[in-house]
Coordinates of N, CA and C in Angstrom, one line a residue:
X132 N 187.9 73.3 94.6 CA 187.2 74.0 95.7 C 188.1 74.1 96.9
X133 N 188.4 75.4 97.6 CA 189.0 75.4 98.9 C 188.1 75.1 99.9
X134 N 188.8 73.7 100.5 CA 187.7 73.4 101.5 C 187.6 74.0 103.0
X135 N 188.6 74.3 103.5 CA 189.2 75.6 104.2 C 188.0 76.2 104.4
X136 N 188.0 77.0 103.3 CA 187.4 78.9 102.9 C 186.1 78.3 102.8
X137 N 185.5 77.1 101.9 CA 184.3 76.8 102.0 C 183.6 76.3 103.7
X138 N 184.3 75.8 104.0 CA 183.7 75.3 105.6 C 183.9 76.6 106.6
X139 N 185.0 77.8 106.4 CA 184.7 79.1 107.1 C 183.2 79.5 106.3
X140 N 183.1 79.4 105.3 CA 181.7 80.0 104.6 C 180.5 79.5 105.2
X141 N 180.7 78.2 105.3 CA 179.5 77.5 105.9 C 179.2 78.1 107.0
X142 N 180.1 77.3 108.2 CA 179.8 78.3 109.4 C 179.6 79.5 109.5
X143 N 179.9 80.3 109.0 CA 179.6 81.8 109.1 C 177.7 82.0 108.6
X144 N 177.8 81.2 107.5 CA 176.6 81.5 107.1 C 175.6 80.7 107.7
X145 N 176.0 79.8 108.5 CA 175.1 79.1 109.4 C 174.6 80.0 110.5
X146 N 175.4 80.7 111.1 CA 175.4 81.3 112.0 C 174.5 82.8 111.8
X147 N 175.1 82.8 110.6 CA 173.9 84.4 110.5 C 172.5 83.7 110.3
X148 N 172.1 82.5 109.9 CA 171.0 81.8 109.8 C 170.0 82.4 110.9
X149 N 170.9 81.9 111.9 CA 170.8 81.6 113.0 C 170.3 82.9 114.0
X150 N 171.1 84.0 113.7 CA 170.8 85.0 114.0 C 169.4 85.6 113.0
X151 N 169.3 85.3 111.7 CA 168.1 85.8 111.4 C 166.9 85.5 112.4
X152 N 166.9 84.3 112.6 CA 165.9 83.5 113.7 C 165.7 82.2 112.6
X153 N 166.2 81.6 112.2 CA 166.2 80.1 111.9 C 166.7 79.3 113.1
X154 N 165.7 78.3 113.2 CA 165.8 77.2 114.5 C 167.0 76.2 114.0
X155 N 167.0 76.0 112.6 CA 167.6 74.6 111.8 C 168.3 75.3 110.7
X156 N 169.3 74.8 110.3 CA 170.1 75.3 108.8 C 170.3 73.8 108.6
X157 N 170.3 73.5 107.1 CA 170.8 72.6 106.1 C 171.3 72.7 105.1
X158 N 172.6 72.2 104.7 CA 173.1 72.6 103.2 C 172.6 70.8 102.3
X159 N 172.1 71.5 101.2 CA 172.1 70.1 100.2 C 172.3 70.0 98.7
X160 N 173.8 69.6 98.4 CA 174.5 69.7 97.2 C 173.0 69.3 96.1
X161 N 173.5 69.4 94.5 CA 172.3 69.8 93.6 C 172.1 68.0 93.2
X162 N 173.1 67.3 93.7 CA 173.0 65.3 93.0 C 171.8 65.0 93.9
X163 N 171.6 65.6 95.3 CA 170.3 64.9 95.9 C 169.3 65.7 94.9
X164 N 168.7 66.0 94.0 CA 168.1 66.8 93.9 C 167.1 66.4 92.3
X165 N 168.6 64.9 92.2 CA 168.1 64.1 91.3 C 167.0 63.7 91.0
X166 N 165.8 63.0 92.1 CA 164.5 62.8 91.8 C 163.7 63.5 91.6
X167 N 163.5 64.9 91.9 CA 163.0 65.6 91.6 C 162.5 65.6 89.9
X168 N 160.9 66.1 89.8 CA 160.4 66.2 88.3 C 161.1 67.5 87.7
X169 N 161.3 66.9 86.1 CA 161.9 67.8 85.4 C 160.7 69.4 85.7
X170 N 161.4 70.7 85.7 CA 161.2 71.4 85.9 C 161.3 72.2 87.4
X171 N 161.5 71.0 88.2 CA 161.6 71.9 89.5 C 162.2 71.3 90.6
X172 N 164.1 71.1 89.9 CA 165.2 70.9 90.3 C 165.6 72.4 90.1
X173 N 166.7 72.4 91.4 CA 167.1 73.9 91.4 C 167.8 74.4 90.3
X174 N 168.5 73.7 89.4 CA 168.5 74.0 88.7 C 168.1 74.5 87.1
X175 N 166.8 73.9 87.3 CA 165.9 74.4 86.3 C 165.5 75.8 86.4
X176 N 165.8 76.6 87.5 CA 165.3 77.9 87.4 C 166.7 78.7 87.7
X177 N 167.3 78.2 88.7 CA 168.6 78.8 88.5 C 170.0 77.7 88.0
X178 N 170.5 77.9 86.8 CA 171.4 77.1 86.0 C 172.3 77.2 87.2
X179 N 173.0 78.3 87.9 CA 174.3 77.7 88.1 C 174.4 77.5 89.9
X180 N 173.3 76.9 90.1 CA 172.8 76.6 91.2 C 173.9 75.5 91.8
X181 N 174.4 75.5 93.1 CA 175.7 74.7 93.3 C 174.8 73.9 95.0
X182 N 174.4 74.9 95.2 CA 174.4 74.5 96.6 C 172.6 75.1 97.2
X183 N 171.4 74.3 97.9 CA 170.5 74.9 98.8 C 170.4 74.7 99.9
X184 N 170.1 76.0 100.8 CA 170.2 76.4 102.2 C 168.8 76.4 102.3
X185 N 168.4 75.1 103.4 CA 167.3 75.1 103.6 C 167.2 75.4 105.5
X186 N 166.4 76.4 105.8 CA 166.2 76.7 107.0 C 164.9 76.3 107.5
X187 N 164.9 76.0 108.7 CA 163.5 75.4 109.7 C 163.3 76.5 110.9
X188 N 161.8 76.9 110.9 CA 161.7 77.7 112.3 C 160.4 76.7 112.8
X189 N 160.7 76.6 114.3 CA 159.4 76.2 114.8 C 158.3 76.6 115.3
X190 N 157.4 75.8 114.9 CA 156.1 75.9 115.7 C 155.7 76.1 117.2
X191 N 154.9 76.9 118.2 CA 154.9 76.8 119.1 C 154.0 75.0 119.5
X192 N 154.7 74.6 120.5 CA 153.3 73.5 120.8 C 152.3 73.8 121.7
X193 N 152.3 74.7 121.8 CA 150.7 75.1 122.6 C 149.8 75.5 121.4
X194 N 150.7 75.7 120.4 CA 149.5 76.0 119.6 C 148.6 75.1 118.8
X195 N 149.1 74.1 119.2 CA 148.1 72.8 118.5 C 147.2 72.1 119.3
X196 N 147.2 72.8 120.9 CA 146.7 72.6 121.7 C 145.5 73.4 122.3
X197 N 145.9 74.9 122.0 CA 144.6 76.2 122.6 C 143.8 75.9 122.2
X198 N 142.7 76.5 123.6 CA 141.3 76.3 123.3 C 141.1 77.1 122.3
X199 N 141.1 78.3 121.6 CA 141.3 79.3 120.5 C 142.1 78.4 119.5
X200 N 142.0 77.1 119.3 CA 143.4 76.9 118.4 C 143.0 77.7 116.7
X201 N 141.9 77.7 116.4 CA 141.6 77.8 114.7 C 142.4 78.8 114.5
X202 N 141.8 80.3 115.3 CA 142.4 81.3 115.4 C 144.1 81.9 115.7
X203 N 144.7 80.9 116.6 CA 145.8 81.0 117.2 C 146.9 79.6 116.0
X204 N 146.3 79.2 115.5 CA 147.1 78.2 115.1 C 147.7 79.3 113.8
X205 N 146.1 79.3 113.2 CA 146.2 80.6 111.8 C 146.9 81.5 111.8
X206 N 147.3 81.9 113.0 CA 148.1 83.5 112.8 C 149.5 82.7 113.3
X207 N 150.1 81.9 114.3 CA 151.1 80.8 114.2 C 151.6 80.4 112.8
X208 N 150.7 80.3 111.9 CA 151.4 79.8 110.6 C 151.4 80.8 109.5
X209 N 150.4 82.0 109.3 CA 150.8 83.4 108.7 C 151.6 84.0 109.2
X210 N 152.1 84.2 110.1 CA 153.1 85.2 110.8 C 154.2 83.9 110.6
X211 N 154.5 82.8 110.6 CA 155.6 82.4 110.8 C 156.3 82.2 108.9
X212 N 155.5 81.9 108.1 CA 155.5 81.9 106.7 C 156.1 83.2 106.3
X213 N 155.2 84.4 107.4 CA 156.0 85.7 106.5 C 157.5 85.8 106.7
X214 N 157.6 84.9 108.3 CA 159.1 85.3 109.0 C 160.0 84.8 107.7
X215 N 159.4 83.3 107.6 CA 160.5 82.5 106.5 C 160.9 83.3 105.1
X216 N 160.2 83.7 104.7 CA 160.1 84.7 103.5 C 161.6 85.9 104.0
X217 N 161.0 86.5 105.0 CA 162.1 87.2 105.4 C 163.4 87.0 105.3
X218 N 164.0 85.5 106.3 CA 164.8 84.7 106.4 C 165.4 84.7 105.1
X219 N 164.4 84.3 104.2 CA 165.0 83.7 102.6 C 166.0 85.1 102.3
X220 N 165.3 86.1 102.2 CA 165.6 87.0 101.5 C 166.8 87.7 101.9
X221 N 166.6 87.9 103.9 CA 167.6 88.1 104.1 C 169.0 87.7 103.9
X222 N 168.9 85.9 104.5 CA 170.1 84.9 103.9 C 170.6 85.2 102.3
X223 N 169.4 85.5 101.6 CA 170.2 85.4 99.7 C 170.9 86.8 100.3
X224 N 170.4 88.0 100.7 CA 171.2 89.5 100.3 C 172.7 88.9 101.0
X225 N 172.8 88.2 102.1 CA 174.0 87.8 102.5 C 174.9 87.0 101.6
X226 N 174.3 86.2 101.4 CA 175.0 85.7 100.2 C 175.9 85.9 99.5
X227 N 174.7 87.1 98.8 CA 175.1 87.9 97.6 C 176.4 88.6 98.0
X228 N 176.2 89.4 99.3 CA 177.2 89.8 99.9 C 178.6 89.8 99.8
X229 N 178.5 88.2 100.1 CA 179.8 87.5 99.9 C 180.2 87.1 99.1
X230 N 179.7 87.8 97.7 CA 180.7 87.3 96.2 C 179.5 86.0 95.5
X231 N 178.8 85.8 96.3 CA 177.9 84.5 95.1 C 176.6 85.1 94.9
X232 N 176.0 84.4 94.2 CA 174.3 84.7 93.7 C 173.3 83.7 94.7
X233 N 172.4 84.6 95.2 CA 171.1 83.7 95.8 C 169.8 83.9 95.3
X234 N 169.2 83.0 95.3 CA 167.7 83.2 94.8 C 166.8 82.9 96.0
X235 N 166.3 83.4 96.8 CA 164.8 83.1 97.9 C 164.0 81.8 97.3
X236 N 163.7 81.3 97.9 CA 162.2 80.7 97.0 C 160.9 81.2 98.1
X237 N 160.0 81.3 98.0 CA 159.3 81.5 98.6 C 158.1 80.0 100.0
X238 N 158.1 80.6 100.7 CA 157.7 79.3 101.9 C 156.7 78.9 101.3
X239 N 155.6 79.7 101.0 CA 154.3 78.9 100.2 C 153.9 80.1 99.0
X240 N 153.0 80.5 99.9 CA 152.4 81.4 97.9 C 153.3 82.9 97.6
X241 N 153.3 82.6 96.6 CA 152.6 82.6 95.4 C 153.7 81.6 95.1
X242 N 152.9 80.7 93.8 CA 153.5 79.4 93.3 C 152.8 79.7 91.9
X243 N 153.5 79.0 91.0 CA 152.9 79.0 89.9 C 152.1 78.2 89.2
X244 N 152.0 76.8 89.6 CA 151.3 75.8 88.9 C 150.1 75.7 90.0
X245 N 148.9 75.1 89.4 CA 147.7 75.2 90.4 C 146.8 74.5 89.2
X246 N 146.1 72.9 90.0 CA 145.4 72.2 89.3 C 143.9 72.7 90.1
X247 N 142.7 73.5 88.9 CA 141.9 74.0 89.8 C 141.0 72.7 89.8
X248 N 140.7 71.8 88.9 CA 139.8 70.5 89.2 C 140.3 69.8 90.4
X249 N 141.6 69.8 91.1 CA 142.0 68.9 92.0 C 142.4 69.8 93.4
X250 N 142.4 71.0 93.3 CA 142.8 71.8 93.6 C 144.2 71.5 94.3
X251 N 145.0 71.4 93.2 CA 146.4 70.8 93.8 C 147.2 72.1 93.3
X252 N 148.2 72.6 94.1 CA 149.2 73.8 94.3 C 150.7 73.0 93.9
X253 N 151.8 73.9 93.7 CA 152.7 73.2 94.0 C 154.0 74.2 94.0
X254 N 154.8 74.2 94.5 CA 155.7 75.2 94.6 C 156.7 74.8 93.3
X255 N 157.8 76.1 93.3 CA 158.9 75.7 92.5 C 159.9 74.9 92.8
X256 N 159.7 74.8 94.3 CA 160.6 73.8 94.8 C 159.8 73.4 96.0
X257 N 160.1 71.7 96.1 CA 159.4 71.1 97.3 C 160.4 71.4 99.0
X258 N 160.0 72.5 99.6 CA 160.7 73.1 100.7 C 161.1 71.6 101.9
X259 N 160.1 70.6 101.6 CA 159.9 69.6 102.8 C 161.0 68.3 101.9
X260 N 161.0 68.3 100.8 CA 162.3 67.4 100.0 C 164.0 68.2 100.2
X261 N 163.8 69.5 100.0 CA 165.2 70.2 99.8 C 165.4 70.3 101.6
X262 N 164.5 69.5 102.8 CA 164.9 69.9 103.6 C 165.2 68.6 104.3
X263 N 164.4 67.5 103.9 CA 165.3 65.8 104.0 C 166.8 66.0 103.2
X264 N 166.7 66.3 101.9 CA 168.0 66.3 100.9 C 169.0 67.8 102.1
X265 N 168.9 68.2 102.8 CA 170.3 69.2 103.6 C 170.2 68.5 104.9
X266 N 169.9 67.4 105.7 CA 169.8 66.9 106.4 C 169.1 67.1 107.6
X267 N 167.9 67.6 107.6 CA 167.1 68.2 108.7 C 166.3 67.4 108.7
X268 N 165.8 66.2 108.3 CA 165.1 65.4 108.7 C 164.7 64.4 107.7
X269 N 163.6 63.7 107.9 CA 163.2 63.0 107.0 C 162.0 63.2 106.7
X270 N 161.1 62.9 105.9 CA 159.1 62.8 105.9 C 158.8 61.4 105.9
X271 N 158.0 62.2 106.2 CA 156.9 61.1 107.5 C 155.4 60.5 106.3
X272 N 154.4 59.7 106.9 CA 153.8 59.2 106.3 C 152.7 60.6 106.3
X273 N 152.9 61.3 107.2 CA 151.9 62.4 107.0 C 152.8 63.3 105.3
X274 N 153.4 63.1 105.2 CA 154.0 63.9 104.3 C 154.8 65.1 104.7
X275 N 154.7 65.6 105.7 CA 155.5 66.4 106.5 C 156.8 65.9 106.9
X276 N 157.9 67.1 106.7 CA 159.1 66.7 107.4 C 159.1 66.5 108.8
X277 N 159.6 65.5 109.7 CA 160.1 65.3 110.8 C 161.3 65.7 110.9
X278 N 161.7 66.1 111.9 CA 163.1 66.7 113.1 C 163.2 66.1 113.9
X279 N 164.8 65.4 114.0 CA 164.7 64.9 115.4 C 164.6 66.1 117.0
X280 N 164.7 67.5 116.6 CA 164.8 68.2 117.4 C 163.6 68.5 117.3
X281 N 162.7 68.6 116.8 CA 161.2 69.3 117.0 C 160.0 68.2 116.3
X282 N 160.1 67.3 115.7 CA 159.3 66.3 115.4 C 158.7 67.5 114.0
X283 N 157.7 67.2 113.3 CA 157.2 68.0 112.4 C 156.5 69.2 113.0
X284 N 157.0 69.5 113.9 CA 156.7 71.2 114.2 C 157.1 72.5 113.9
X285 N 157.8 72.5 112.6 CA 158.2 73.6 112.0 C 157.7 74.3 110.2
X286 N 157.9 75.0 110.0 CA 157.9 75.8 108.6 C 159.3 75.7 108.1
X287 N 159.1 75.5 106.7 CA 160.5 75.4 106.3 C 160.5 76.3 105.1
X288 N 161.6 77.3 104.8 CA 161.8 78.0 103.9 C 163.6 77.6 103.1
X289 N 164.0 77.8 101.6 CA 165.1 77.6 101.1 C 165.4 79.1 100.0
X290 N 166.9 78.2 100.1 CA 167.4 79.7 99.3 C 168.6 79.0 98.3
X291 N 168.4 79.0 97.4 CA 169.3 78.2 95.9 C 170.3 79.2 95.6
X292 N 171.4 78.8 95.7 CA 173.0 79.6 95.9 C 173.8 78.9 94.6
X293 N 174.3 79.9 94.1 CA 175.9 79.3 93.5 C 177.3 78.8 93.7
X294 N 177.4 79.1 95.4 CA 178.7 78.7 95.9 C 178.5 77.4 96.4
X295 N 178.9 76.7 96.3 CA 179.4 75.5 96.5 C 179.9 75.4 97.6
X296 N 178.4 75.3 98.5 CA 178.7 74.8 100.2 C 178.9 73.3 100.8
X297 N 180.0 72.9 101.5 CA 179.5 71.6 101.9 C 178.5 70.8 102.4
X298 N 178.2 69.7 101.6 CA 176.5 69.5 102.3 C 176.8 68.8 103.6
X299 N 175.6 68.7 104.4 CA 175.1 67.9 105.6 C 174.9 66.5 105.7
X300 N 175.2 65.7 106.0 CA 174.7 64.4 106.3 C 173.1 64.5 106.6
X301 N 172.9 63.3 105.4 CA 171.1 63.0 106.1 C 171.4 62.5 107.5
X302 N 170.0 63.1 107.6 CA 169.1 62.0 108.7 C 168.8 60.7 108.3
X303 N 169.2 59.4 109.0 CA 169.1 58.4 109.2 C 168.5 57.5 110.1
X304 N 168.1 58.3 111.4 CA 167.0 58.1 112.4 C 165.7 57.5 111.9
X305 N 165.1 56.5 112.1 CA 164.0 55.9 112.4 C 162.9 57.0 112.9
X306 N 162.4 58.2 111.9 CA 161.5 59.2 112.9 C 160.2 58.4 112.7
X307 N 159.6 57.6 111.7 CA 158.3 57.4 111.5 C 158.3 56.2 111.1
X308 N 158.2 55.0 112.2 CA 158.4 53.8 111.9 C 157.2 53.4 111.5
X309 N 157.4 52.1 110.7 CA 156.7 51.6 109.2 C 155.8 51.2 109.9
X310 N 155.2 51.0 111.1 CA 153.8 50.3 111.7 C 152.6 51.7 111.8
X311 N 153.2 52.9 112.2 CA 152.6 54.0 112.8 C 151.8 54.4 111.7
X312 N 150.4 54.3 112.5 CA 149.5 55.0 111.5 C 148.9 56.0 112.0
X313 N 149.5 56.5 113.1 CA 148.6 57.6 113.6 C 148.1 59.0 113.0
X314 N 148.8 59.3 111.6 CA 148.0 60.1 111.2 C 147.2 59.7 110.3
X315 N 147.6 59.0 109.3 CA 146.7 58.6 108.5 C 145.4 58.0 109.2
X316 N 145.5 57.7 110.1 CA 144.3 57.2 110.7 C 143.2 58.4 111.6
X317 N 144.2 59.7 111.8 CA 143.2 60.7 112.8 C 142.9 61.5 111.4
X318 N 143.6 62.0 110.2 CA 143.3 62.4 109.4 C 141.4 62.0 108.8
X319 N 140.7 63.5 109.2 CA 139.1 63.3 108.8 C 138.8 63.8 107.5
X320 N 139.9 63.7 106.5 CA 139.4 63.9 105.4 C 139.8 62.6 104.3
X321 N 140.6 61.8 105.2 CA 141.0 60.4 104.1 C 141.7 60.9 103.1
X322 N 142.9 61.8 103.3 CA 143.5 62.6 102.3 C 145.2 62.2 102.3
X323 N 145.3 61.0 103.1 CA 146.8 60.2 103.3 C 146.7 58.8 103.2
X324 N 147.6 58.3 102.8 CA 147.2 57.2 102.2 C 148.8 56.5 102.7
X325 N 150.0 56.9 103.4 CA 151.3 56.6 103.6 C 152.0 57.2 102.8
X326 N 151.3 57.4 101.2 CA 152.3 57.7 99.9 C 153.1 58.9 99.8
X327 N 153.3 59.3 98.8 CA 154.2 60.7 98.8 C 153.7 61.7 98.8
X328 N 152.4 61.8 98.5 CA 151.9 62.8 98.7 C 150.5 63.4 99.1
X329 N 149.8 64.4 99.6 CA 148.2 64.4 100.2 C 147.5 64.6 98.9
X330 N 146.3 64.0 98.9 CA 145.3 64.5 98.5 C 144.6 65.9 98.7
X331 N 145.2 66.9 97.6 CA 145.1 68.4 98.6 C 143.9 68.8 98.6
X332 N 142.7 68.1 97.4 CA 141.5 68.6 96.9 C 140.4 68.1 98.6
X333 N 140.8 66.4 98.8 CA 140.2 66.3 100.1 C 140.4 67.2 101.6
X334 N 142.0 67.3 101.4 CA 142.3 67.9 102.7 C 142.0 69.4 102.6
X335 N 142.0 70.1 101.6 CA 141.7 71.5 101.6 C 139.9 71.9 101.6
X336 N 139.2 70.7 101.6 CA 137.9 70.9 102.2 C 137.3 70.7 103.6
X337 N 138.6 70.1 104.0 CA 138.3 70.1 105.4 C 139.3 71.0 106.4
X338 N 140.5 71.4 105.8 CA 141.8 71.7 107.1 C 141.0 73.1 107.0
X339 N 140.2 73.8 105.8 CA 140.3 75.8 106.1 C 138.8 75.5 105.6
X340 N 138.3 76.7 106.9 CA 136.9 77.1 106.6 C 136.9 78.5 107.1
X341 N 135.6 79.3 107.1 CA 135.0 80.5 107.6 C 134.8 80.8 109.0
X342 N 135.0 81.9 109.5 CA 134.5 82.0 110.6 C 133.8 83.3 110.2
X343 N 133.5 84.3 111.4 CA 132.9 85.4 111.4 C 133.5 86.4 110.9
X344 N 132.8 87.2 109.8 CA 133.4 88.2 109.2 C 134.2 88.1 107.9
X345 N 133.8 86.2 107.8 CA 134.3 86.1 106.8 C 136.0 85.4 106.7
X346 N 136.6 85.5 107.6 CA 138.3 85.0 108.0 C 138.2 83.9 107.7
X347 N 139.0 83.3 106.7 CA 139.4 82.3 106.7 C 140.6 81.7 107.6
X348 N 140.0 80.4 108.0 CA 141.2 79.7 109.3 C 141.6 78.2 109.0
X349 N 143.0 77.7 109.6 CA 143.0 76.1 109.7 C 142.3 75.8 110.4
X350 N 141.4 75.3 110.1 CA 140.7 74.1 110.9 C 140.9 73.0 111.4
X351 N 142.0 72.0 111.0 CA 142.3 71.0 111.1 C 143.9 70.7 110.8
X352 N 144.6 70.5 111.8 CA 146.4 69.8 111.5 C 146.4 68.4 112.2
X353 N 145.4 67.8 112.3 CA 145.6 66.5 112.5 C 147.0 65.9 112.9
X354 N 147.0 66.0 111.2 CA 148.1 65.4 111.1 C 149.1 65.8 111.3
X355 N 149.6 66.9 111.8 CA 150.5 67.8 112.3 C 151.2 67.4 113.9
X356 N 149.3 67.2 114.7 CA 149.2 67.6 115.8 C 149.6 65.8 116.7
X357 N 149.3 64.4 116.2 CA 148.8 63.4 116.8 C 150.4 62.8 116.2
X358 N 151.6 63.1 115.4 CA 152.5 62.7 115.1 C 153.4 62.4 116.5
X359 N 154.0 61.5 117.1 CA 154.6 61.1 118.7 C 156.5 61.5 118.5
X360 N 156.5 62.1 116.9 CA 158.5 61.8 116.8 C 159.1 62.2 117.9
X361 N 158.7 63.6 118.1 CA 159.8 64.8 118.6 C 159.7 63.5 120.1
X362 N 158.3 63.0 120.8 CA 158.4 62.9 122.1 C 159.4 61.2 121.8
X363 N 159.4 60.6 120.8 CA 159.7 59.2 121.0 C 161.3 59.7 120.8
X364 N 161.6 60.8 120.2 CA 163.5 61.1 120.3 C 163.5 61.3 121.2
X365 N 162.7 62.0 122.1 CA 163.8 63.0 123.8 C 163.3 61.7 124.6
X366 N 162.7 60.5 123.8 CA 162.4 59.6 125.2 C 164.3 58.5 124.7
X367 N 164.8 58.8 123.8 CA 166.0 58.1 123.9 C 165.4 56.8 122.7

């Protein structure tokens, strides 16, 4: 590999990230990618998968705060899901552009596997793992990734490449120290437990309900909202 030409690639493709409107870029070689269950390592869908570009856009924080929040949160996270989607697609055509193969994955739906007794979903790729594994943060006991630049206030979308980008250094920062229980404890569905993962059957009967007309809305980010990272990094 020319590391040269590869590190002009990086940068460059960081940058147009950047310009798509991604807040965060991460590159994360395919060896972190090791734990992952068979079937849905990057390479299981794309074989000659070398390198994932995982990008973070953020959340506004007023919006976990408006009096309107059900309504304002909901269109905050549909409109920003679509952007990511965008982002993907655009970053792979760039890619492609430049002589390698990209694949999008998509920020949330459509996914393929879906347990309807548990009602558990699951992507082809875990966006919040491939985005600790490129160095953007770590997860937290809510299960959400933390940032030291925005605490878990973002969407995260990836894009599985064949060029062989330099990866990023993890995060190593202390974002969600082992005493903090603040979400697991504001969480009103009992759907966190510290572990690796939510209980989606409990929390999806409580985070989305109806309103008038029928709209479905988040009702609840709890756990999103009562997390202290972002403010305990800018406190030093």
């Amino acid at each position: 590999m020319n590391t040269e030409r590869d590190n002009s690639f990086k940068a460059e493709l960081k940058e147009h990230a950047r310009r798509l409107g991604a807040d965060l870029v991460g590159i994360a070689p395919m060896e972190r990618f090791a734990p992952a269950p068979d079937g849905y390592k990057p390479t299981d869908f794309m074989p000659s998968a070398r390198s994932v570009v995982v990008m973070a856009r953020k959340l506004p924080e007023a919006a976990l705060e408006s009096r309107h929040r059900f309504t304002v949160y909901t269109m905050v996270n549909i409109d920003t899901l679509k952007r990511m989607d965008h982002l993907a697609l655009d970053l792979a055509n760039f890619i492609e552009s430049r002589g390698g193969r990209a694949l999008p994955i998509p920020a949330d739906e459509p996914y393929t596997y879906w347990d309807e007794e548990n009602r558990r979903g699951m992507g082809e790729l875990s966006h919040r793992h491939a985005a600790a594994a490129a160095g953007l943060g770590v997860l937290g006991r809510n299960t959400l990734l933390i940032t030291p630049q925005y605490g878990n206030r973002v969407l995260l979308v990836s894009v599985v490449t064949d060029r062989e980008i330099e990866p990023d250094p993890l995060v190593t920062l202390e974002l969600c120290p082992a005493k903090c229980r603040l979400c697991l404890d504001a969480c009103p569905a009992g759907a966190l437990d510290g572990g690796p993962s939510v209980a989606q059957k409990k929390c999806r009967e409580v985070c989305q309900s109806k309103v008038s007309k029928g709209h479905s809305v988040y009702s609840c980010w709890e756990c999103r909202r009562v997390c202290p990272a972002r403010a305990r990094v800018n406190s030093g």
